[in-house]
Amino acid sequence: MLQLNTSDTPADREDGEFGDPLQRVWAACVLPYVGVDDVRRVVFRTVTDSTEQERAEWLRRARSEAAALASG
């Protein structure tokens, strides 16, 4: 499974203050019940102050990650 997320919270703050809630929800509440054990997660951040060039790179990376998953 390829999980792509966007976030406006810097990674260190999300991990330190919130404990990466999206990861916890998927890992504890969804994936064990549908038999998914190959999970690739990419988080693109921070969205609010991102540049057009950064967003283009995020799209390129999302395509690359999807292609890698499909071929693997």
C-alpha positions as protocol buffer text, in pm:
chain_id: "A"
residue {
  index: 1
  type: MET
  ca { x: 0 y: 0 z: 0 }
}
residue {
  index: 2
  type: LEU
  ca { x: 120 y: 347 z: -80 }
}
residue {
  index: 3
  type: GLN
  ca { x: 4 y: 608 z: 167 }
}
residue {
  index: 4
  type: LEU
  ca { x: 57 y: 969 z: 58 }
}
residue {
  index: 5
  type: ASN
  ca { x: -16 y: 1244 z: 307 }
}
residue {
  index: 6
  type: THR
  ca { x: 16 y: 1620 z: 309 }
}
residue {
  index: 7
  type: SER
  ca { x: 70 y: 1816 z: 627 }
}
residue {
  index: 8
  type: ASP
  ca { x: 112 y: 2168 z: 753 }
}
residue {
  index: 9
  type: THR
  ca { x: 283 y: 2048 z: 1069 }
}
residue {
  index: 10
  type: PRO
  ca { x: 664 y: 2018 z: 1068 }
}
residue {
  index: 11
  type: ALA
  ca { x: 778 y: 1657 z: 1120 }
}
residue {
  index: 12
  type: ASP
  ca { x: 957 y: 1720 z: 1451 }
}
residue {
  index: 13
  type: ARG
  ca { x: 651 y: 1888 z: 1602 }
}
residue {
  index: 14
  type: GLU
  ca { x: 414 y: 1621 z: 1476 }
}
residue {
  index: 15
  type: ASP
  ca { x: 627 y: 1340 z: 1614 }
}
residue {
  index: 16
  type: GLY
  ca { x: 708 y: 1515 z: 1942 }
}
residue {
  index: 17
  type: GLU
  ca { x: 370 y: 1663 z: 2028 }
}
residue {
  index: 18
  type: PHE
  ca { x: 120 y: 1444 z: 1848 }
}
residue {
  index: 19
  type: GLY
  ca { x: 299 y: 1112 z: 1802 }
}
residue {
  index: 20
  type: ASP
  ca { x: 222 y: 1093 z: 1427 }
}
residue {
  index: 21
  type: PRO
  ca { x: -154 y: 1032 z: 1456 }
}
residue {
  index: 22
  type: LEU
  ca { x: -209 y: 931 z: 1092 }
}
residue {
  index: 23
  type: GLN
  ca { x: 50 y: 657 z: 1122 }
}
residue {
  index: 24
  type: ARG
  ca { x: -109 y: 534 z: 1445 }
}
residue {
  index: 25
  type: VAL
  ca { x: -458 y: 523 z: 1294 }
}
residue {
  index: 26
  type: TRP
  ca { x: -352 y: 335 z: 983 }
}
residue {
  index: 27
  type: ALA
  ca { x: -116 y: 97 z: 1165 }
}
residue {
  index: 28
  type: ALA
  ca { x: -352 y: 17 z: 1453 }
}
residue {
  index: 29
  type: CYS
  ca { x: -703 y: 60 z: 1319 }
}
residue {
  index: 30
  type: VAL
  ca { x: -704 y: -15 z: 947 }
}
residue {
  index: 31
  type: LEU
  ca { x: -416 y: -215 z: 803 }
}
residue {
  index: 32
  type: PRO
  ca { x: -415 y: -512 z: 1044 }
}
residue {
  index: 33
  type: TYR
  ca { x: -777 y: -583 z: 953 }
}
residue {
  index: 34
  type: VAL
  ca { x: -728 y: -584 z: 576 }
}
residue {
  index: 35
  type: GLY
  ca { x: -411 y: -790 z: 563 }
}
residue {
  index: 36
  type: VAL
  ca { x: -176 y: -518 z: 441 }
}
residue {
  index: 37
  type: ASP
  ca { x: 181 y: -562 z: 559 }
}
residue {
  index: 38
  type: ASP
  ca { x: 377 y: -377 z: 290 }
}
residue {
  index: 39
  type: VAL
  ca { x: 317 y: -8 z: 362 }
}
residue {
  index: 40
  type: ARG
  ca { x: 508 y: 274 z: 202 }
}
residue {
  index: 41
  type: ARG
  ca { x: 429 y: 613 z: 345 }
}
residue {
  index: 42
  type: VAL
  ca { x: 538 y: 952 z: 219 }
}
residue {
  index: 43
  type: VAL
  ca { x: 444 y: 1281 z: 384 }
}
residue {
  index: 44
  type: PHE
  ca { x: 477 y: 1604 z: 190 }
}
residue {
  index: 45
  type: ARG
  ca { x: 515 y: 1907 z: 414 }
}
residue {
  index: 46
  type: THR
  ca { x: 463 y: 2189 z: 485 }
}
residue {
  index: 47
  type: VAL
  ca { x: 190 y: 2270 z: 242 }
}
residue {
  index: 48
  type: THR
  ca { x: 103 y: 2629 z: 336 }
}
residue {
  index: 49
  type: ASP
  ca { x: 443 y: 2776 z: 261 }
}
residue {
  index: 50
  type: SER
  ca { x: 543 y: 2534 z: -16 }
}
residue {
  index: 51
  type: THR
  ca { x: 661 y: 2665 z: -350 }
}
residue {
  index: 52
  type: GLU
  ca { x: 538 y: 2565 z: -693 }
}
residue {
  index: 53
  type: GLN
  ca { x: 871 y: 2389 z: -747 }
}
residue {
  index: 54
  type: GLU
  ca { x: 832 y: 2189 z: -423 }
}
residue {
  index: 55
  type: ARG
  ca { x: 479 y: 2084 z: -518 }
}
residue {
  index: 56
  type: ALA
  ca { x: 598 y: 1975 z: -862 }
}
residue {
  index: 57
  type: GLU
  ca { x: 867 y: 1766 z: -694 }
}
residue {
  index: 58
  type: TRP
  ca { x: 605 y: 1612 z: -462 }
}
residue {
  index: 59
  type: LEU
  ca { x: 399 y: 1508 z: -764 }
}
residue {
  index: 60
  type: ARG
  ca { x: 708 y: 1363 z: -930 }
}
residue {
  index: 61
  type: ARG
  ca { x: 790 y: 1167 z: -615 }
}
residue {
  index: 62
  type: ALA
  ca { x: 431 y: 1044 z: -578 }
}
residue {
  index: 63
  type: ARG
  ca { x: 439 y: 912 z: -936 }
}
residue {
  index: 64
  type: SER
  ca { x: 776 y: 749 z: -876 }
}
residue {
  index: 65
  type: GLU
  ca { x: 662 y: 583 z: -553 }
}
residue {
  index: 66
  type: ALA
  ca { x: 344 y: 454 z: -721 }
}
residue {
  index: 67
  type: ALA
  ca { x: 543 y: 316 z: -1015 }
}
residue {
  index: 68
  type: ALA
  ca { x: 788 y: 144 z: -779 }
}
residue {
  index: 69
  type: LEU
  ca { x: 503 y: -17 z: -586 }
}
residue {
  index: 70
  type: ALA
  ca { x: 328 y: -131 z: -904 }
}
residue {
  index: 71
  type: SER
  ca { x: 644 y: -287 z: -1045 }
}
residue {
  index: 72
  type: GLY
  ca { x: 759 y: -448 z: -723 }
}
